[in-house]
Structure formats: C-alpha cells, structure tokens
mmCIF file of N, CA and C in Angstrom:
data_model
loop_
_atom_site.group_PDB
_atom_site.id
_atom_site.type_symbol
_atom_site.label_atom_id
_atom_site.label_comp_id
_atom_site.label_asym_id
_atom_site.label_seq_id
_atom_site.Cartn_x
_atom_site.Cartn_y
_atom_site.Cartn_z
ATOM 1 N N UNK A 1 -0.586 7.921 17.400
ATOM 2 C CA UNK A 1 -1.239 9.075 16.799
ATOM 3 C C UNK A 1 -1.209 8.920 15.290
ATOM 4 N N UNK A 2 -2.310 9.051 14.649
ATOM 5 C CA UNK A 2 -2.401 8.911 13.202
ATOM 6 C C UNK A 2 -2.485 10.287 12.573
ATOM 7 N N UNK A 3 -1.676 10.466 11.558
ATOM 8 C CA UNK A 3 -1.626 11.744 10.853
ATOM 9 C C UNK A 3 -2.212 11.542 9.463
ATOM 10 N N UNK A 4 -3.072 12.425 9.038
ATOM 11 C CA UNK A 4 -3.662 12.341 7.709
ATOM 12 C C UNK A 4 -2.925 13.305 6.789
ATOM 13 N N UNK A 5 -2.531 12.798 5.634
ATOM 14 C CA UNK A 5 -1.792 13.584 4.662
ATOM 15 C C UNK A 5 -2.604 13.698 3.381
ATOM 16 N N UNK A 6 -2.239 14.670 2.565
ATOM 17 C CA UNK A 6 -2.788 14.795 1.230
ATOM 18 C C UNK A 6 -2.328 13.578 0.430
ATOM 19 N N UNK A 7 -3.243 12.844 -0.252
ATOM 20 C CA UNK A 7 -2.830 11.676 -1.007
ATOM 21 C C UNK A 7 -1.709 11.955 -2.005
ATOM 22 N N UNK A 8 -1.611 13.172 -2.516
ATOM 23 C CA UNK A 8 -0.543 13.484 -3.456
ATOM 24 C C UNK A 8 0.819 13.367 -2.787
ATOM 25 N N UNK A 9 0.867 13.477 -1.463
ATOM 26 C CA UNK A 9 2.128 13.368 -0.742
ATOM 27 C C UNK A 9 2.402 11.947 -0.272
ATOM 28 N N UNK A 10 1.409 11.097 -0.327
ATOM 29 C CA UNK A 10 1.560 9.726 0.145
ATOM 30 C C UNK A 10 1.317 8.748 -0.980
ATOM 31 N N UNK A 11 0.827 7.582 -0.620
ATOM 32 C CA UNK A 11 0.508 6.550 -1.587
ATOM 33 C C UNK A 11 -0.861 6.839 -2.192
ATOM 34 N N UNK A 12 -0.983 6.658 -3.496
ATOM 35 C CA UNK A 12 -2.237 6.905 -4.205
ATOM 36 C C UNK A 12 -2.792 5.569 -4.684
ATOM 37 N N UNK A 13 -4.047 5.290 -4.390
ATOM 38 C CA UNK A 13 -4.721 4.093 -4.881
ATOM 39 C C UNK A 13 -5.645 4.471 -6.020
ATOM 40 N N UNK A 14 -5.600 3.682 -7.081
ATOM 41 C CA UNK A 14 -6.530 3.900 -8.186
ATOM 42 C C UNK A 14 -7.918 3.457 -7.734
ATOM 43 N N UNK A 15 -8.940 3.867 -8.481
ATOM 44 C CA UNK A 15 -10.309 3.467 -8.159
ATOM 45 C C UNK A 15 -10.466 1.945 -8.195
ATOM 46 N N UNK A 16 -9.778 1.286 -9.127
ATOM 47 C CA UNK A 16 -9.852 -0.176 -9.243
ATOM 48 C C UNK A 16 -9.245 -0.821 -7.995
ATOM 49 N N UNK A 17 -8.099 -0.299 -7.526
ATOM 50 C CA UNK A 17 -7.459 -0.841 -6.326
ATOM 51 C C UNK A 17 -8.341 -0.627 -5.104
ATOM 52 N N UNK A 18 -8.957 0.545 -4.989
ATOM 53 C CA UNK A 18 -9.852 0.822 -3.862
ATOM 54 C C UNK A 18 -11.005 -0.175 -3.860
ATOM 55 N N UNK A 19 -11.577 -0.418 -5.021
ATOM 56 C CA UNK A 19 -12.689 -1.357 -5.139
ATOM 57 C C UNK A 19 -12.261 -2.762 -4.725
ATOM 58 N N UNK A 20 -11.063 -3.188 -5.139
ATOM 59 C CA UNK A 20 -10.579 -4.528 -4.789
ATOM 60 C C UNK A 20 -10.320 -4.636 -3.288
ATOM 61 N N UNK A 21 -9.686 -3.624 -2.702
ATOM 62 C CA UNK A 21 -9.437 -3.637 -1.256
ATOM 63 C C UNK A 21 -10.764 -3.697 -0.508
ATOM 64 N N UNK A 22 -11.732 -2.897 -0.933
ATOM 65 C CA UNK A 22 -13.037 -2.898 -0.282
ATOM 66 C C UNK A 22 -13.675 -4.287 -0.341
ATOM 67 N N UNK A 23 -13.618 -4.942 -1.503
ATOM 68 C CA UNK A 23 -14.228 -6.270 -1.624
ATOM 69 C C UNK A 23 -13.488 -7.305 -0.774
ATOM 70 N N UNK A 24 -12.186 -7.178 -0.640
ATOM 71 C CA UNK A 24 -11.431 -8.093 0.229
ATOM 72 C C UNK A 24 -11.802 -7.885 1.693
ATOM 73 N N UNK A 25 -11.961 -6.634 2.093
ATOM 74 C CA UNK A 25 -12.366 -6.341 3.474
ATOM 75 C C UNK A 25 -13.770 -6.870 3.751
ATOM 76 N N UNK A 26 -14.667 -6.699 2.781
ATOM 77 C CA UNK A 26 -16.026 -7.210 2.951
ATOM 78 C C UNK A 26 -16.024 -8.731 3.072
ATOM 79 N N UNK A 27 -15.157 -9.395 2.284
ATOM 80 C CA UNK A 27 -15.060 -10.849 2.348
ATOM 81 C C UNK A 27 -14.545 -11.307 3.717
ATOM 82 N N UNK A 28 -13.695 -10.497 4.337
ATOM 83 C CA UNK A 28 -13.181 -10.801 5.668
ATOM 84 C C UNK A 28 -14.213 -10.494 6.748
ATOM 85 N N UNK A 29 -15.214 -9.682 6.392
ATOM 86 C CA UNK A 29 -16.223 -9.289 7.371
ATOM 87 C C UNK A 29 -15.680 -8.340 8.416
ATOM 88 N N UNK A 30 -14.670 -7.556 8.029
ATOM 89 C CA UNK A 30 -14.029 -6.640 8.975
ATOM 90 C C UNK A 30 -14.090 -5.214 8.442
ATOM 91 N N UNK A 31 -14.430 -4.284 9.330
ATOM 92 C CA UNK A 31 -14.400 -2.880 8.942
ATOM 93 C C UNK A 31 -13.399 -2.101 9.786
ATOM 94 N N UNK A 32 -12.602 -2.825 10.575
ATOM 95 C CA UNK A 32 -11.623 -2.184 11.456
ATOM 96 C C UNK A 32 -10.197 -2.307 10.923
ATOM 97 N N UNK A 33 -10.027 -2.819 9.711
ATOM 98 C CA UNK A 33 -8.697 -3.035 9.151
ATOM 99 C C UNK A 33 -8.321 -1.941 8.160
ATOM 100 N N UNK A 34 -7.034 -1.656 8.112
ATOM 101 C CA UNK A 34 -6.471 -0.735 7.127
ATOM 102 C C UNK A 34 -5.561 -1.531 6.209
ATOM 103 N N UNK A 35 -5.372 -1.035 4.996
ATOM 104 C CA UNK A 35 -4.369 -1.600 4.113
ATOM 105 C C UNK A 35 -3.053 -0.945 4.484
ATOM 106 N N UNK A 36 -2.117 -1.728 4.992
ATOM 107 C CA UNK A 36 -0.800 -1.198 5.355
ATOM 108 C C UNK A 36 0.158 -1.480 4.206
ATOM 109 N N UNK A 37 0.858 -0.429 3.789
ATOM 110 C CA UNK A 37 1.857 -0.537 2.735
ATOM 111 C C UNK A 37 3.190 -0.165 3.359
ATOM 112 N N UNK A 38 4.149 -1.093 3.255
ATOM 113 C CA UNK A 38 5.442 -0.877 3.896
ATOM 114 C C UNK A 38 6.560 -1.264 2.942
ATOM 115 N N UNK A 39 7.737 -0.757 3.248
ATOM 116 C CA UNK A 39 8.950 -1.127 2.544
ATOM 117 C C UNK A 39 9.850 -1.799 3.572
ATOM 118 N N UNK A 40 10.347 -2.983 3.234
ATOM 119 C CA UNK A 40 11.198 -3.751 4.132
ATOM 120 C C UNK A 40 12.500 -4.104 3.423
ATOM 121 N N UNK A 41 13.591 -4.265 4.177
ATOM 122 C CA UNK A 41 14.833 -4.753 3.558
ATOM 123 C C UNK A 41 14.608 -6.148 2.993
ATOM 124 N N UNK A 42 15.248 -6.434 1.870
ATOM 125 C CA UNK A 42 15.148 -7.765 1.280
ATOM 126 C C UNK A 42 14.926 -7.697 -0.209
ATOM 127 N N UNK A 43 14.698 -8.847 -0.784
ATOM 128 C CA UNK A 43 14.517 -8.916 -2.228
ATOM 129 C C UNK A 43 15.846 -8.828 -2.947
ATOM 130 N N UNK A 44 15.841 -9.088 -4.222
ATOM 131 C CA UNK A 44 17.088 -9.106 -4.978
ATOM 132 C C UNK A 44 17.625 -7.714 -5.294
ATOM 133 N N UNK A 45 16.823 -6.677 -5.094
ATOM 134 C CA UNK A 45 17.293 -5.313 -5.350
ATOM 135 C C UNK A 45 17.515 -4.507 -4.076
ATOM 136 N N UNK A 46 17.321 -5.113 -2.916
ATOM 137 C CA UNK A 46 17.608 -4.421 -1.661
ATOM 138 C C UNK A 46 16.400 -4.089 -0.814
ATOM 139 N N UNK A 47 15.284 -3.694 -1.440
ATOM 140 C CA UNK A 47 14.055 -3.357 -0.708
ATOM 141 C C UNK A 47 12.893 -4.065 -1.369
ATOM 142 N N UNK A 48 11.892 -4.405 -0.564
ATOM 143 C CA UNK A 48 10.702 -5.036 -1.121
ATOM 144 C C UNK A 48 9.450 -4.437 -0.497
ATOM 145 N N UNK A 49 8.368 -4.485 -1.248
ATOM 146 C CA UNK A 49 7.082 -3.964 -0.797
ATOM 147 C C UNK A 49 6.353 -5.019 0.025
ATOM 148 N N UNK A 50 5.586 -4.549 0.997
ATOM 149 C CA UNK A 50 4.670 -5.407 1.727
ATOM 150 C C UNK A 50 3.315 -4.716 1.762
ATOM 151 N N UNK A 51 2.270 -5.443 1.403
ATOM 152 C CA UNK A 51 0.898 -4.969 1.485
ATOM 153 C C UNK A 51 0.133 -5.992 2.307
ATOM 154 N N UNK A 52 -0.509 -5.533 3.361
ATOM 155 C CA UNK A 52 -1.292 -6.442 4.192
ATOM 156 C C UNK A 52 -2.307 -5.655 4.992
ATOM 157 N N UNK A 53 -3.328 -6.364 5.477
ATOM 158 C CA UNK A 53 -4.333 -5.732 6.315
ATOM 159 C C UNK A 53 -3.824 -5.688 7.743
ATOM 160 N N UNK A 54 -4.084 -4.572 8.411
ATOM 161 C CA UNK A 54 -3.561 -4.359 9.755
ATOM 162 C C UNK A 54 -4.611 -3.627 10.594
ATOM 163 N N UNK A 55 -4.701 -3.990 11.861
ATOM 164 C CA UNK A 55 -5.629 -3.297 12.756
ATOM 165 C C UNK A 55 -4.899 -2.382 13.726
ATOM 166 N N UNK A 56 -3.585 -2.236 13.533
ATOM 167 C CA UNK A 56 -2.788 -1.397 14.425
ATOM 168 C C UNK A 56 -2.680 0.034 13.895
ATOM 169 N N UNK A 57 -2.491 0.954 14.823
ATOM 170 C CA UNK A 57 -2.127 2.333 14.508
ATOM 171 C C UNK A 57 -0.774 2.569 15.136
ATOM 172 N N UNK A 58 0.260 2.721 14.315
ATOM 173 C CA UNK A 58 1.607 2.913 14.811
ATOM 174 C C UNK A 58 1.926 4.395 14.929
ATOM 175 N N UNK A 59 2.765 4.734 15.868
ATOM 176 C CA UNK A 59 3.168 6.117 16.066
ATOM 177 C C UNK A 59 3.824 6.645 14.791
ATOM 178 N N UNK A 60 3.326 7.738 14.286
ATOM 179 C CA UNK A 60 3.893 8.350 13.086
ATOM 180 C C UNK A 60 3.293 7.849 11.785
ATOM 181 N N UNK A 61 2.292 6.964 11.846
ATOM 182 C CA UNK A 61 1.646 6.484 10.623
ATOM 183 C C UNK A 61 1.107 7.644 9.798
ATOM 184 N N UNK A 62 1.218 7.506 8.500
ATOM 185 C CA UNK A 62 0.594 8.445 7.576
ATOM 186 C C UNK A 62 -0.616 7.716 7.005
ATOM 187 N N UNK A 63 -1.784 8.301 7.161
ATOM 188 C CA UNK A 63 -3.022 7.641 6.757
ATOM 189 C C UNK A 63 -3.747 8.449 5.695
ATOM 190 N N UNK A 64 -4.315 7.729 4.737
ATOM 191 C CA UNK A 64 -5.167 8.320 3.715
ATOM 192 C C UNK A 64 -6.464 7.536 3.682
ATOM 193 N N UNK A 65 -7.553 8.215 3.425
ATOM 194 C CA UNK A 65 -8.849 7.570 3.319
ATOM 195 C C UNK A 65 -9.334 7.693 1.883
ATOM 196 N N UNK A 66 -9.668 6.554 1.286
ATOM 197 C CA UNK A 66 -10.184 6.525 -0.073
ATOM 198 C C UNK A 66 -11.606 6.002 -0.018
ATOM 199 N N UNK A 67 -12.551 6.896 0.148
ATOM 200 C CA UNK A 67 -13.969 6.551 0.169
ATOM 201 C C UNK A 67 -14.248 5.409 1.143
ATOM 202 N N UNK A 68 -13.685 5.537 2.339
ATOM 203 C CA UNK A 68 -13.909 4.549 3.389
ATOM 204 C C UNK A 68 -12.852 3.473 3.486
ATOM 205 N N UNK A 69 -11.944 3.392 2.529
ATOM 206 C CA UNK A 69 -10.839 2.443 2.590
ATOM 207 C C UNK A 69 -9.631 3.187 3.148
ATOM 208 N N UNK A 70 -9.171 2.748 4.319
ATOM 209 C CA UNK A 70 -8.053 3.423 4.974
ATOM 210 C C UNK A 70 -6.738 2.766 4.560
ATOM 211 N N UNK A 71 -5.790 3.599 4.148
ATOM 212 C CA UNK A 71 -4.466 3.140 3.740
ATOM 213 C C UNK A 71 -3.450 3.804 4.657
ATOM 214 N N UNK A 72 -2.575 3.001 5.261
ATOM 215 C CA UNK A 72 -1.571 3.538 6.173
ATOM 216 C C UNK A 72 -0.172 3.131 5.735
ATOM 217 N N UNK A 73 0.768 4.017 6.021
ATOM 218 C CA UNK A 73 2.185 3.791 5.755
ATOM 219 C C UNK A 73 2.950 4.221 6.993
ATOM 220 N N UNK A 74 3.897 3.403 7.427
ATOM 221 C CA UNK A 74 4.688 3.778 8.596
ATOM 222 C C UNK A 74 5.677 4.872 8.232
ATOM 223 N N UNK A 75 6.150 5.581 9.252
ATOM 224 C CA UNK A 75 6.991 6.760 9.010
ATOM 225 C C UNK A 75 8.333 6.408 8.361
ATOM 226 N N UNK A 76 8.822 5.192 8.527
ATOM 227 C CA UNK A 76 10.090 4.809 7.905
ATOM 228 C C UNK A 76 9.903 4.490 6.421
ATOM 229 N N UNK A 77 8.751 3.953 6.057
ATOM 230 C CA UNK A 77 8.485 3.589 4.663
ATOM 231 C C UNK A 77 8.015 4.768 3.827
ATOM 232 N N UNK A 78 7.419 5.768 4.474
ATOM 233 C CA UNK A 78 6.790 6.881 3.757
ATOM 234 C C UNK A 78 7.701 7.557 2.733
ATOM 235 N N UNK A 79 8.976 7.858 3.060
ATOM 236 C CA UNK A 79 9.805 8.523 2.046
ATOM 237 C C UNK A 79 10.023 7.679 0.789
ATOM 238 N N UNK A 80 10.029 6.360 0.933
ATOM 239 C CA UNK A 80 10.216 5.480 -0.219
ATOM 240 C C UNK A 80 8.955 5.370 -1.064
ATOM 241 N N UNK A 81 7.801 5.684 -0.466
ATOM 242 C CA UNK A 81 6.516 5.476 -1.136
ATOM 243 C C UNK A 81 5.808 6.767 -1.536
ATOM 244 N N UNK A 82 6.379 7.918 -1.231
ATOM 245 C CA UNK A 82 5.736 9.193 -1.555
ATOM 246 C C UNK A 82 5.498 9.291 -3.061
ATOM 247 N N UNK A 83 4.248 9.454 -3.444
ATOM 248 C CA UNK A 83 3.892 9.583 -4.846
ATOM 249 C C UNK A 83 3.689 8.262 -5.568
ATOM 250 N N UNK A 84 3.863 7.146 -4.869
ATOM 251 C CA UNK A 84 3.666 5.837 -5.499
ATOM 252 C C UNK A 84 2.182 5.614 -5.770
ATOM 253 N N UNK A 85 1.891 4.949 -6.853
ATOM 254 C CA UNK A 85 0.516 4.650 -7.241
ATOM 255 C C UNK A 85 0.310 3.144 -7.221
ATOM 256 N N UNK A 86 -0.777 2.724 -6.559
ATOM 257 C CA UNK A 86 -1.096 1.303 -6.479
ATOM 258 C C UNK A 86 -2.356 1.040 -7.269
ATOM 259 N N UNK A 87 -2.261 0.042 -8.128
ATOM 260 C CA UNK A 87 -3.376 -0.334 -8.981
ATOM 261 C C UNK A 87 -3.632 -1.827 -8.789
ATOM 262 N N UNK A 88 -4.739 -2.309 -9.305
ATOM 263 C CA UNK A 88 -5.035 -3.738 -9.299
ATOM 264 C C UNK A 88 -5.315 -4.157 -10.728
ATOM 265 N N UNK A 89 -4.583 -5.177 -11.199
ATOM 266 C CA UNK A 89 -4.791 -5.672 -12.553
ATOM 267 C C UNK A 89 -5.376 -7.073 -12.478
ATOM 268 N N UNK A 90 -6.238 -7.374 -13.421
ATOM 269 C CA UNK A 90 -6.870 -8.686 -13.485
ATOM 270 C C UNK A 90 -7.001 -9.052 -14.957
ATOM 271 N N UNK A 91 -5.931 -9.655 -15.476
ATOM 272 C CA UNK A 91 -5.913 -10.069 -16.871
ATOM 273 C C UNK A 91 -5.607 -11.562 -16.934
ATOM 274 N N UNK A 92 -5.631 -12.108 -18.112
ATOM 275 C CA UNK A 92 -5.314 -13.517 -18.279
ATOM 276 C C UNK A 92 -3.842 -13.790 -17.935
ATOM 277 N N UNK A 93 -3.001 -12.768 -18.063
ATOM 278 C CA UNK A 93 -1.577 -12.934 -17.805
ATOM 279 C C UNK A 93 -1.184 -12.670 -16.360
ATOM 280 N N UNK A 94 -1.922 -11.801 -15.691
ATOM 281 C CA UNK A 94 -1.501 -11.380 -14.357
ATOM 282 C C UNK A 94 -2.698 -10.922 -13.541
ATOM 283 N N UNK A 95 -2.678 -11.245 -12.257
ATOM 284 C CA UNK A 95 -3.687 -10.730 -11.348
ATOM 285 C C UNK A 95 -2.994 -10.316 -10.068
ATOM 286 N N UNK A 96 -3.282 -9.120 -9.622
ATOM 287 C CA UNK A 96 -2.726 -8.659 -8.355
ATOM 288 C C UNK A 96 -2.507 -7.161 -8.338
ATOM 289 N N UNK A 97 -2.010 -6.712 -7.203
ATOM 290 C CA UNK A 97 -1.717 -5.296 -7.033
ATOM 291 C C UNK A 97 -0.382 -4.973 -7.681
ATOM 292 N N UNK A 98 -0.316 -3.823 -8.337
ATOM 293 C CA UNK A 98 0.922 -3.346 -8.934
ATOM 294 C C UNK A 98 1.272 -2.004 -8.305
ATOM 295 N N UNK A 99 2.560 -1.730 -8.205
ATOM 296 C CA UNK A 99 3.028 -0.487 -7.604
ATOM 297 C C UNK A 99 3.903 0.244 -8.606
ATOM 298 N N UNK A 100 3.499 1.452 -8.928
ATOM 299 C CA UNK A 100 4.299 2.332 -9.782
ATOM 300 C C UNK A 100 4.922 3.365 -8.859
ATOM 301 N N UNK A 101 6.226 3.220 -8.613
ATOM 302 C CA UNK A 101 6.900 4.051 -7.631
ATOM 303 C C UNK A 101 7.957 4.928 -8.295
ATOM 304 N N UNK A 102 7.734 6.239 -8.342
ATOM 305 C CA UNK A 102 8.708 7.134 -8.968
ATOM 306 C C UNK A 102 10.015 7.222 -8.183
ATOM 307 N N UNK A 103 10.037 6.755 -6.939
ATOM 308 C CA UNK A 103 11.239 6.806 -6.123
ATOM 309 C C UNK A 103 12.181 5.629 -6.368
ATOM 310 N N UNK A 104 11.689 4.572 -7.002
ATOM 311 C CA UNK A 104 12.515 3.392 -7.253
ATOM 312 C C UNK A 104 13.545 3.718 -8.322
ATOM 313 N N UNK A 105 14.806 3.447 -8.001
ATOM 314 C CA UNK A 105 15.881 3.721 -8.949
ATOM 315 C C UNK A 105 16.134 2.543 -9.874
ATOM 316 N N UNK A 106 15.593 1.410 -9.533
ATOM 317 C CA UNK A 106 15.728 0.211 -10.350
ATOM 318 C C UNK A 106 14.897 -0.881 -9.723
ATOM 319 N N UNK A 107 14.617 -1.907 -10.489
ATOM 320 C CA UNK A 107 13.804 -3.006 -9.989
ATOM 321 C C UNK A 107 14.390 -4.329 -10.463
ATOM 322 N N UNK A 108 14.005 -5.391 -9.790
ATOM 323 C CA UNK A 108 14.461 -6.713 -10.209
ATOM 324 C C UNK A 108 13.465 -7.294 -11.213
ATOM 325 N N UNK A 109 13.818 -8.400 -11.790
ATOM 326 C CA UNK A 109 12.995 -9.010 -12.832
ATOM 327 C C UNK A 109 11.639 -9.468 -12.308
ATOM 328 N N UNK A 110 11.555 -9.846 -11.037
ATOM 329 C CA UNK A 110 10.283 -10.338 -10.522
ATOM 330 C C UNK A 110 9.311 -9.204 -10.224
ATOM 331 N N UNK A 111 9.798 -7.980 -10.114
ATOM 332 C CA UNK A 111 8.934 -6.835 -9.880
ATOM 333 C C UNK A 111 8.539 -6.643 -8.430
ATOM 334 N N UNK A 112 9.018 -7.493 -7.531
ATOM 335 C CA UNK A 112 8.674 -7.394 -6.115
ATOM 336 C C UNK A 112 9.705 -6.620 -5.312
ATOM 337 N N UNK A 113 10.787 -6.223 -5.936
ATOM 338 C CA UNK A 113 11.884 -5.606 -5.201
ATOM 339 C C UNK A 113 12.402 -4.391 -5.974
ATOM 340 N N UNK A 114 12.988 -3.453 -5.244
ATOM 341 C CA UNK A 114 13.531 -2.251 -5.880
ATOM 342 C C UNK A 114 14.669 -1.694 -5.041
ATOM 343 N N UNK A 115 15.363 -0.707 -5.576
ATOM 344 C CA UNK A 115 16.389 0.012 -4.805
ATOM 345 C C UNK A 115 16.349 1.482 -5.171
#
C-alpha cells in the first residue's frame, strides 16, 4: 500500500533534481520506475544515503509526486529523511545529486555518510 504525504513532511526535490530524474528515466525508456531514497547502515559516520530507481511498492512506502516524477521512501528511512532536500549540481568541480538533511547531526568528509 502506498501512502502519499505532503512533500514538506517527506523528501523535497528541487526543480533541477526533478528535471534530471525525468531525463534519466526517459533515457532508460521506462515510465514505471520511482526514485527510491533510502538510508542504510554503513559509511564512516554510521548511516549512508542510497538513491536508485525502483519498480517496487513496499508496504508503508511514503510517496511524493513531482510533476510526474515519483519519489518513494521506505517507512524505516522516512524519519531520517523528513524535510531533506535533494538537488542536482552540475559544475566543473562536481556533478551529481546532493542531499541537504536537517536531521543529520554530522557528516563525514566524503559527504556520503551521516549520523
């Protein structure tokens, strides 16, 4: 069962991130995939982010729709990601998705892990 939440209570994607996710989905030729954002044990700070395309609907998923781009978070990861903002940067120094998470109490130097 998929539950839809107010984006302010879940993960928020910037317009740039939505556009990038949409273009990646179009490149895959798939319209049945969601962007799944999860928190898993690991990394140098204890927890790490995972972003990947998924065609599953897990029990308790929290789903948000951003102009046709579906973003899902599992019920265990949701408390760690509430209010987090995901953006996409494309500069000469860095390219990729960035996560600004107000729930993170600290992060490691690589930026892929938090606690």
